């Protein structure tokens, strides 16, 4: 289910520390939804709630009535994105079969793959990748790998790297994947990323790199690892 405290923690962190593009109110971000022309269509709140509950028959009923497959709820995004957030593969299948865009973004620039990676749903990540979900995005955008590392899901991070994700992908302000592990004090993940070739020299637009953050946040062991790598 959708847990506001989890969402707010991520969005607030990205908005405040990493200069995430302005977190617009969801109502203003709903540009993908067409005007409602049928009483059978749900409002965005009800849509999100029913899809979180995994009510597949309700989803089919709405789609049969003409609901666009990429219709977005008041939180998370489309039905396919909600399925990814919940790890509900049958729900994702319904929307994909009806024409949903597997790489659609929500009002915060997030994709279904990013949601599945953030929530740690390995099978959902594999399902999305097998059906064309892109691991890479245009330069200076958040990626599923950023989200997996930030949330501490090492198995998903490994899966994404094995499928071609860029270990040195950079966020909108240039923060690296390694910097996500540093910020969250994910020592094992930081060690693993360094072993896989993560570049410690990357700096964001504020001039900060992985070592700067490790020292700033008193993550001593990680600071030693990064410093050793830079020697």
PDB file of C-alpha atoms in Angstrom:
ATOM      1  CA  UNK A   1       0.000   0.000   0.000  1.00  0.00           C
ATOM      2  CA  UNK A   2       0.963   3.633  -0.379  1.00  0.00           C
ATOM      3  CA  UNK A   3       2.709   4.872   2.761  1.00  0.00           C
ATOM      4  CA  UNK A   4       3.032   8.684   2.807  1.00  0.00           C
ATOM      5  CA  UNK A   5       5.895   8.666   5.295  1.00  0.00           C
ATOM      6  CA  UNK A   6       8.027   6.534   2.976  1.00  0.00           C
ATOM      7  CA  UNK A   7       7.201   8.658  -0.030  1.00  0.00           C
ATOM      8  CA  UNK A   8       7.734  11.945   1.754  1.00  0.00           C
ATOM      9  CA  UNK A   9      11.107  10.810   3.041  1.00  0.00           C
ATOM     10  CA  UNK A  10      12.358  10.100  -0.446  1.00  0.00           C
ATOM     11  CA  UNK A  11      10.797  13.106  -2.136  1.00  0.00           C
ATOM     12  CA  UNK A  12      11.863  15.507   0.610  1.00  0.00           C
ATOM     13  CA  UNK A  13      15.397  14.203   0.506  1.00  0.00           C
ATOM     14  CA  UNK A  14      15.645  14.425  -3.249  1.00  0.00           C
ATOM     15  CA  UNK A  15      14.024  17.836  -3.325  1.00  0.00           C
ATOM     16  CA  UNK A  16      16.051  19.340  -0.519  1.00  0.00           C
ATOM     17  CA  UNK A  17      19.455  17.752  -0.790  1.00  0.00           C
ATOM     18  CA  UNK A  18      19.783  16.694  -4.385  1.00  0.00           C
ATOM     19  CA  UNK A  19      17.769  19.429  -6.063  1.00  0.00           C
ATOM     20  CA  UNK A  20      15.054  17.214  -7.469  1.00  0.00           C
ATOM     21  CA  UNK A  21      12.913  19.083 -10.010  1.00  0.00           C
ATOM     22  CA  UNK A  22      10.217  20.921  -8.091  1.00  0.00           C
ATOM     23  CA  UNK A  23       7.879  18.436  -6.466  1.00  0.00           C
ATOM     24  CA  UNK A  24       4.673  19.812  -7.895  1.00  0.00           C
ATOM     25  CA  UNK A  25       1.373  19.003  -6.198  1.00  0.00           C
ATOM     26  CA  UNK A  26       0.007  15.814  -7.709  1.00  0.00           C
ATOM     27  CA  UNK A  27      -3.161  17.499  -8.911  1.00  0.00           C
ATOM     28  CA  UNK A  28      -1.040  19.872 -10.991  1.00  0.00           C
ATOM     29  CA  UNK A  29       1.056  17.009 -12.292  1.00  0.00           C
ATOM     30  CA  UNK A  30      -1.867  15.094 -13.739  1.00  0.00           C
ATOM     31  CA  UNK A  31      -1.404  16.294 -17.293  1.00  0.00           C
ATOM     32  CA  UNK A  32      -1.747  12.789 -18.695  1.00  0.00           C
ATOM     33  CA  UNK A  33      -5.370  12.348 -17.707  1.00  0.00           C
ATOM     34  CA  UNK A  34      -7.924  13.381 -20.356  1.00  0.00           C
ATOM     35  CA  UNK A  35     -11.189  15.106 -19.418  1.00  0.00           C
ATOM     36  CA  UNK A  36     -13.645  12.657 -17.928  1.00  0.00           C
ATOM     37  CA  UNK A  37     -16.392  11.911 -20.385  1.00  0.00           C
ATOM     38  CA  UNK A  38     -17.978   8.928 -18.682  1.00  0.00           C
ATOM     39  CA  UNK A  39     -19.537   8.468 -15.277  1.00  0.00           C
ATOM     40  CA  UNK A  40     -17.892   5.045 -15.315  1.00  0.00           C
ATOM     41  CA  UNK A  41     -14.467   6.659 -15.028  1.00  0.00           C
ATOM     42  CA  UNK A  42     -12.981   6.847 -11.529  1.00  0.00           C
ATOM     43  CA  UNK A  43     -11.600   9.971  -9.955  1.00  0.00           C
ATOM     44  CA  UNK A  44      -7.800   9.817  -9.407  1.00  0.00           C
ATOM     45  CA  UNK A  45      -8.114   9.135  -5.670  1.00  0.00           C
ATOM     46  CA  UNK A  46     -10.508   6.222  -6.077  1.00  0.00           C
ATOM     47  CA  UNK A  47      -8.461   4.851  -8.959  1.00  0.00           C
ATOM     48  CA  UNK A  48      -5.295   4.779  -6.877  1.00  0.00           C
ATOM     49  CA  UNK A  49      -7.020   3.231  -3.875  1.00  0.00           C
ATOM     50  CA  UNK A  50      -8.713   0.468  -5.861  1.00  0.00           C
ATOM     51  CA  UNK A  51      -5.526  -0.385  -7.751  1.00  0.00           C
ATOM     52  CA  UNK A  52      -3.535  -0.537  -4.513  1.00  0.00           C
ATOM     53  CA  UNK A  53      -6.028  -3.117  -3.299  1.00  0.00           C
ATOM     54  CA  UNK A  54      -5.297  -5.087  -6.465  1.00  0.00           C
ATOM     55  CA  UNK A  55      -8.892  -5.097  -7.729  1.00  0.00           C
ATOM     56  CA  UNK A  56      -8.175  -6.450 -11.181  1.00  0.00           C
ATOM     57  CA  UNK A  57     -11.828  -6.934 -12.136  1.00  0.00           C
ATOM     58  CA  UNK A  58     -12.449  -3.271 -11.359  1.00  0.00           C
ATOM     59  CA  UNK A  59      -9.469  -2.292 -13.504  1.00  0.00           C
ATOM     60  CA  UNK A  60     -10.840  -4.328 -16.409  1.00  0.00           C
ATOM     61  CA  UNK A  61     -14.288  -2.797 -15.977  1.00  0.00           C
ATOM     62  CA  UNK A  62     -12.869   0.728 -16.166  1.00  0.00           C
ATOM     63  CA  UNK A  63     -10.684  -0.139 -19.142  1.00  0.00           C
ATOM     64  CA  UNK A  64     -13.627  -1.758 -20.931  1.00  0.00           C
ATOM     65  CA  UNK A  65     -15.557   1.482 -20.358  1.00  0.00           C
ATOM     66  CA  UNK A  66     -12.848   3.417 -22.158  1.00  0.00           C
ATOM     67  CA  UNK A  67     -10.458   4.429 -19.402  1.00  0.00           C
ATOM     68  CA  UNK A  68      -7.067   5.225 -20.991  1.00  0.00           C
ATOM     69  CA  UNK A  69      -4.509   2.590 -19.926  1.00  0.00           C
ATOM     70  CA  UNK A  70      -2.105   5.333 -18.813  1.00  0.00           C
ATOM     71  CA  UNK A  71      -4.658   7.120 -16.604  1.00  0.00           C
ATOM     72  CA  UNK A  72      -2.915   8.284 -13.426  1.00  0.00           C
ATOM     73  CA  UNK A  73      -4.081   8.242  -9.832  1.00  0.00           C
ATOM     74  CA  UNK A  74      -3.574  11.008  -7.298  1.00  0.00           C
ATOM     75  CA  UNK A  75      -0.402   9.319  -6.056  1.00  0.00           C
ATOM     76  CA  UNK A  76       2.224   7.024  -7.565  1.00  0.00           C
ATOM     77  CA  UNK A  77       0.947   7.236 -11.147  1.00  0.00           C
ATOM     78  CA  UNK A  78      -0.709   4.907 -13.637  1.00  0.00           C
ATOM     79  CA  UNK A  79      -2.194   1.499 -12.975  1.00  0.00           C
ATOM     80  CA  UNK A  80       0.982  -0.127 -14.235  1.00  0.00           C
ATOM     81  CA  UNK A  81       3.056   2.070 -11.906  1.00  0.00           C
ATOM     82  CA  UNK A  82       0.830   1.224  -8.955  1.00  0.00           C
ATOM     83  CA  UNK A  83       1.244  -2.445  -9.795  1.00  0.00           C
ATOM     84  CA  UNK A  84       5.019  -1.960  -9.788  1.00  0.00           C
ATOM     85  CA  UNK A  85       4.864  -0.113  -6.455  1.00  0.00           C
ATOM     86  CA  UNK A  86       2.876  -2.982  -4.957  1.00  0.00           C
ATOM     87  CA  UNK A  87       4.800  -5.758  -6.709  1.00  0.00           C
ATOM     88  CA  UNK A  88       1.510  -6.858  -8.282  1.00  0.00           C
ATOM     89  CA  UNK A  89       2.491  -8.470 -11.578  1.00  0.00           C
ATOM     90  CA  UNK A  90      -1.049  -9.572 -12.596  1.00  0.00           C
ATOM     91  CA  UNK A  91      -2.206  -5.958 -12.259  1.00  0.00           C
ATOM     92  CA  UNK A  92       0.696  -4.744 -14.377  1.00  0.00           C
ATOM     93  CA  UNK A  93      -0.161  -7.365 -16.989  1.00  0.00           C
ATOM     94  CA  UNK A  94      -3.721  -6.074 -17.296  1.00  0.00           C
ATOM     95  CA  UNK A  95      -2.617  -2.519 -18.055  1.00  0.00           C
ATOM     96  CA  UNK A  96       0.263  -3.515 -20.322  1.00  0.00           C
ATOM     97  CA  UNK A  97      -2.027  -5.762 -22.375  1.00  0.00           C
ATOM     98  CA  UNK A  98      -4.393  -2.814 -22.806  1.00  0.00           C
ATOM     99  CA  UNK A  99      -1.636  -0.610 -24.196  1.00  0.00           C
ATOM    100  CA  UNK A 100      -0.027   1.074 -21.192  1.00  0.00           C
ATOM    101  CA  UNK A 101       3.377   2.639 -21.802  1.00  0.00           C
ATOM    102  CA  UNK A 102       5.880   0.686 -19.734  1.00  0.00           C
ATOM    103  CA  UNK A 103       8.233   3.683 -19.705  1.00  0.00           C
ATOM    104  CA  UNK A 104       5.661   6.357 -18.869  1.00  0.00           C
ATOM    105  CA  UNK A 105       6.666   8.853 -16.183  1.00  0.00           C
ATOM    106  CA  UNK A 106       4.544  10.335 -13.423  1.00  0.00           C
ATOM    107  CA  UNK A 107       4.466  13.935 -12.260  1.00  0.00           C
ATOM    108  CA  UNK A 108       7.761  13.455 -10.420  1.00  0.00           C
ATOM    109  CA  UNK A 109       9.533  11.940 -13.406  1.00  0.00           C
ATOM    110  CA  UNK A 110       9.391   8.396 -12.028  1.00  0.00           C
ATOM    111  CA  UNK A 111       8.792   5.196 -13.996  1.00  0.00           C
ATOM    112  CA  UNK A 112       7.301   1.849 -13.057  1.00  0.00           C
ATOM    113  CA  UNK A 113      10.803   0.353 -12.960  1.00  0.00           C
ATOM    114  CA  UNK A 114      11.922   3.009 -10.495  1.00  0.00           C
ATOM    115  CA  UNK A 115       8.943   2.236  -8.257  1.00  0.00           C
ATOM    116  CA  UNK A 116       9.619  -1.501  -8.270  1.00  0.00           C
ATOM    117  CA  UNK A 117      13.309  -0.878  -7.558  1.00  0.00           C
ATOM    118  CA  UNK A 118      12.549   1.517  -4.689  1.00  0.00           C
ATOM    119  CA  UNK A 119      10.138  -0.958  -3.059  1.00  0.00           C
ATOM    120  CA  UNK A 120      12.459  -3.942  -3.512  1.00  0.00           C
ATOM    121  CA  UNK A 121      10.159  -6.012  -5.717  1.00  0.00           C
ATOM    122  CA  UNK A 122      12.731  -8.145  -7.527  1.00  0.00           C
ATOM    123  CA  UNK A 123      10.257 -10.204  -9.570  1.00  0.00           C
ATOM    124  CA  UNK A 124       8.443  -7.058 -10.677  1.00  0.00           C
ATOM    125  CA  UNK A 125      11.767  -5.541 -11.733  1.00  0.00           C
ATOM    126  CA  UNK A 126      12.593  -8.652 -13.767  1.00  0.00           C
ATOM    127  CA  UNK A 127       9.115  -8.650 -15.331  1.00  0.00           C
ATOM    128  CA  UNK A 128       9.419  -5.007 -16.364  1.00  0.00           C
ATOM    129  CA  UNK A 129      12.915  -5.441 -17.791  1.00  0.00           C
ATOM    130  CA  UNK A 130      11.789  -8.463 -19.818  1.00  0.00           C
ATOM    131  CA  UNK A 131       9.066  -6.325 -21.412  1.00  0.00           C
ATOM    132  CA  UNK A 132      11.118  -3.349 -22.420  1.00  0.00           C
ATOM    133  CA  UNK A 133      11.487  -1.149 -19.356  1.00  0.00           C
ATOM    134  CA  UNK A 134      14.539   1.028 -19.910  1.00  0.00           C
ATOM    135  CA  UNK A 135      17.281   0.918 -17.293  1.00  0.00           C
ATOM    136  CA  UNK A 136      18.864   4.061 -18.689  1.00  0.00           C
ATOM    137  CA  UNK A 137      17.403   7.536 -18.994  1.00  0.00           C
ATOM    138  CA  UNK A 138      18.592  10.795 -20.561  1.00  0.00           C
ATOM    139  CA  UNK A 139      21.609  12.442 -18.959  1.00  0.00           C
ATOM    140  CA  UNK A 140      21.124  13.884 -15.468  1.00  0.00           C
ATOM    141  CA  UNK A 141      17.948  12.121 -14.437  1.00  0.00           C
ATOM    142  CA  UNK A 142      17.141   9.789 -11.583  1.00  0.00           C
ATOM    143  CA  UNK A 143      17.357   6.109 -12.485  1.00  0.00           C
ATOM    144  CA  UNK A 144      16.085   2.855 -11.059  1.00  0.00           C
ATOM    145  CA  UNK A 145      19.648   2.164  -9.909  1.00  0.00           C
ATOM    146  CA  UNK A 146      19.700   5.364  -7.843  1.00  0.00           C
ATOM    147  CA  UNK A 147      16.442   4.267  -6.213  1.00  0.00           C
ATOM    148  CA  UNK A 148      17.552   0.680  -5.559  1.00  0.00           C
ATOM    149  CA  UNK A 149      20.794   1.811  -3.929  1.00  0.00           C
ATOM    150  CA  UNK A 150      19.116   4.565  -1.920  1.00  0.00           C
ATOM    151  CA  UNK A 151      16.653   2.016  -0.521  1.00  0.00           C
ATOM    152  CA  UNK A 152      19.396  -0.547   0.137  1.00  0.00           C
ATOM    153  CA  UNK A 153      18.232  -3.245  -2.275  1.00  0.00           C
ATOM    154  CA  UNK A 154      21.551  -4.775  -3.311  1.00  0.00           C
ATOM    155  CA  UNK A 155      20.055  -7.700  -5.256  1.00  0.00           C
ATOM    156  CA  UNK A 156      18.030  -5.338  -7.404  1.00  0.00           C
ATOM    157  CA  UNK A 157      21.021  -3.053  -7.888  1.00  0.00           C
ATOM    158  CA  UNK A 158      23.008  -6.055  -9.098  1.00  0.00           C
ATOM    159  CA  UNK A 159      20.203  -7.102 -11.435  1.00  0.00           C
ATOM    160  CA  UNK A 160      20.013  -3.607 -12.930  1.00  0.00           C
ATOM    161  CA  UNK A 161      23.772  -3.424 -13.441  1.00  0.00           C
ATOM    162  CA  UNK A 162      23.762  -6.843 -15.086  1.00  0.00           C
ATOM    163  CA  UNK A 163      21.073  -5.545 -17.451  1.00  0.00           C
ATOM    164  CA  UNK A 164      23.172  -2.577 -18.506  1.00  0.00           C
ATOM    165  CA  UNK A 165      22.459   0.160 -15.976  1.00  0.00           C
ATOM    166  CA  UNK A 166      25.143   2.830 -15.777  1.00  0.00           C
ATOM    167  CA  UNK A 167      26.923   2.538 -12.443  1.00  0.00           C
ATOM    168  CA  UNK A 168      27.930   6.187 -12.768  1.00  0.00           C
ATOM    169  CA  UNK A 169      24.488   7.538 -13.684  1.00  0.00           C
ATOM    170  CA  UNK A 170      23.955  11.040 -12.366  1.00  0.00           C
ATOM    171  CA  UNK A 171      20.913  12.774 -10.909  1.00  0.00           C
ATOM    172  CA  UNK A 172      19.574  16.167 -12.063  1.00  0.00           C
ATOM    173  CA  UNK A 173      22.242  17.941 -10.029  1.00  0.00           C
ATOM    174  CA  UNK A 174      24.952  15.433 -10.875  1.00  0.00           C
ATOM    175  CA  UNK A 175      24.879  13.240  -7.755  1.00  0.00           C
ATOM    176  CA  UNK A 176      26.102   9.720  -8.434  1.00  0.00           C
ATOM    177  CA  UNK A 177      24.704   6.309  -7.536  1.00  0.00           C
ATOM    178  CA  UNK A 178      27.621   5.825  -5.135  1.00  0.00           C
ATOM    179  CA  UNK A 179      26.606   9.012  -3.356  1.00  0.00           C
ATOM    180  CA  UNK A 180      23.203   7.447  -2.611  1.00  0.00           C
ATOM    181  CA  UNK A 181      24.931   4.599  -0.760  1.00  0.00           C
ATOM    182  CA  UNK A 182      27.144   7.084   1.068  1.00  0.00           C
ATOM    183  CA  UNK A 183      24.258   9.275   2.184  1.00  0.00           C
ATOM    184  CA  UNK A 184      22.275   6.320   3.505  1.00  0.00           C
ATOM    185  CA  UNK A 185      25.370   4.779   5.161  1.00  0.00           C
ATOM    186  CA  UNK A 186      24.975   1.590   3.124  1.00  0.00           C
ATOM    187  CA  UNK A 187      28.521   0.393   3.764  1.00  0.00           C
ATOM    188  CA  UNK A 188      28.219  -2.985   2.042  1.00  0.00           C
ATOM    189  CA  UNK A 189      26.551  -1.427  -0.982  1.00  0.00           C
ATOM    190  CA  UNK A 190      29.214   1.269  -1.190  1.00  0.00           C
ATOM    191  CA  UNK A 191      31.946  -1.384  -1.042  1.00  0.00           C
ATOM    192  CA  UNK A 192      30.203  -3.409  -3.720  1.00  0.00           C
ATOM    193  CA  UNK A 193      29.735  -0.392  -6.006  1.00  0.00           C
ATOM    194  CA  UNK A 194      33.409   0.487  -5.640  1.00  0.00           C
ATOM    195  CA  UNK A 195      34.340  -3.091  -6.535  1.00  0.00           C
ATOM    196  CA  UNK A 196      32.124  -2.822  -9.614  1.00  0.00           C
ATOM    197  CA  UNK A 197      33.965   0.297 -10.750  1.00  0.00           C
ATOM    198  CA  UNK A 198      31.958   3.229  -9.390  1.00  0.00           C
ATOM    199  CA  UNK A 199      33.794   6.484 -10.066  1.00  0.00           C
ATOM    200  CA  UNK A 200      34.657   8.241  -6.802  1.00  0.00           C
ATOM    201  CA  UNK A 201      35.682  11.429  -8.610  1.00  0.00           C
ATOM    202  CA  UNK A 202      32.166  12.425  -9.688  1.00  0.00           C
ATOM    203  CA  UNK A 203      31.032  15.696  -8.162  1.00  0.00           C
ATOM    204  CA  UNK A 204      27.609  17.270  -8.294  1.00  0.00           C
ATOM    205  CA  UNK A 205      26.863  20.877  -9.148  1.00  0.00           C
ATOM    206  CA  UNK A 206      27.480  21.852  -5.526  1.00  0.00           C
ATOM    207  CA  UNK A 207      31.018  20.530  -5.800  1.00  0.00           C
ATOM    208  CA  UNK A 208      30.352  17.558  -3.509  1.00  0.00           C
ATOM    209  CA  UNK A 209      31.539  14.035  -4.173  1.00  0.00           C
ATOM    210  CA  UNK A 210      31.217  10.693  -2.393  1.00  0.00           C
ATOM    211  CA  UNK A 211      34.126  11.420  -0.040  1.00  0.00           C
ATOM    212  CA  UNK A 212      32.735  14.838   0.855  1.00  0.00           C
ATOM    213  CA  UNK A 213      29.407  13.313   1.833  1.00  0.00           C
ATOM    214  CA  UNK A 214      31.014  10.462   3.770  1.00  0.00           C
ATOM    215  CA  UNK A 215      32.955  12.985   5.837  1.00  0.00           C
ATOM    216  CA  UNK A 216      30.042  15.406   6.168  1.00  0.00           C
ATOM    217  CA  UNK A 217      27.724  12.721   7.524  1.00  0.00           C
ATOM    218  CA  UNK A 218      30.419  11.049   9.668  1.00  0.00           C
ATOM    219  CA  UNK A 219      30.354   7.761   7.790  1.00  0.00           C
ATOM    220  CA  UNK A 220      33.949   7.005   8.725  1.00  0.00           C
ATOM    221  CA  UNK A 221      34.297   3.499   7.298  1.00  0.00           C
ATOM    222  CA  UNK A 222      32.846   4.545   3.959  1.00  0.00           C
ATOM    223  CA  UNK A 223      35.114   7.593   3.908  1.00  0.00           C
ATOM    224  CA  UNK A 224      38.130   5.315   4.327  1.00  0.00           C
ATOM    225  CA  UNK A 225      36.953   3.087   1.494  1.00  0.00           C
ATOM    226  CA  UNK A 226      36.392   5.991  -0.867  1.00  0.00           C
ATOM    227  CA  UNK A 227      39.653   7.689   0.081  1.00  0.00           C
ATOM    228  CA  UNK A 228      41.583   4.472  -0.503  1.00  0.00           C
ATOM    229  CA  UNK A 229      39.970   4.130  -3.919  1.00  0.00           C
ATOM    230  CA  UNK A 230      40.981   7.683  -4.823  1.00  0.00           C
ATOM    231  CA  UNK A 231      44.658   7.177  -3.944  1.00  0.00           C
TER     232      UNK A 231
END
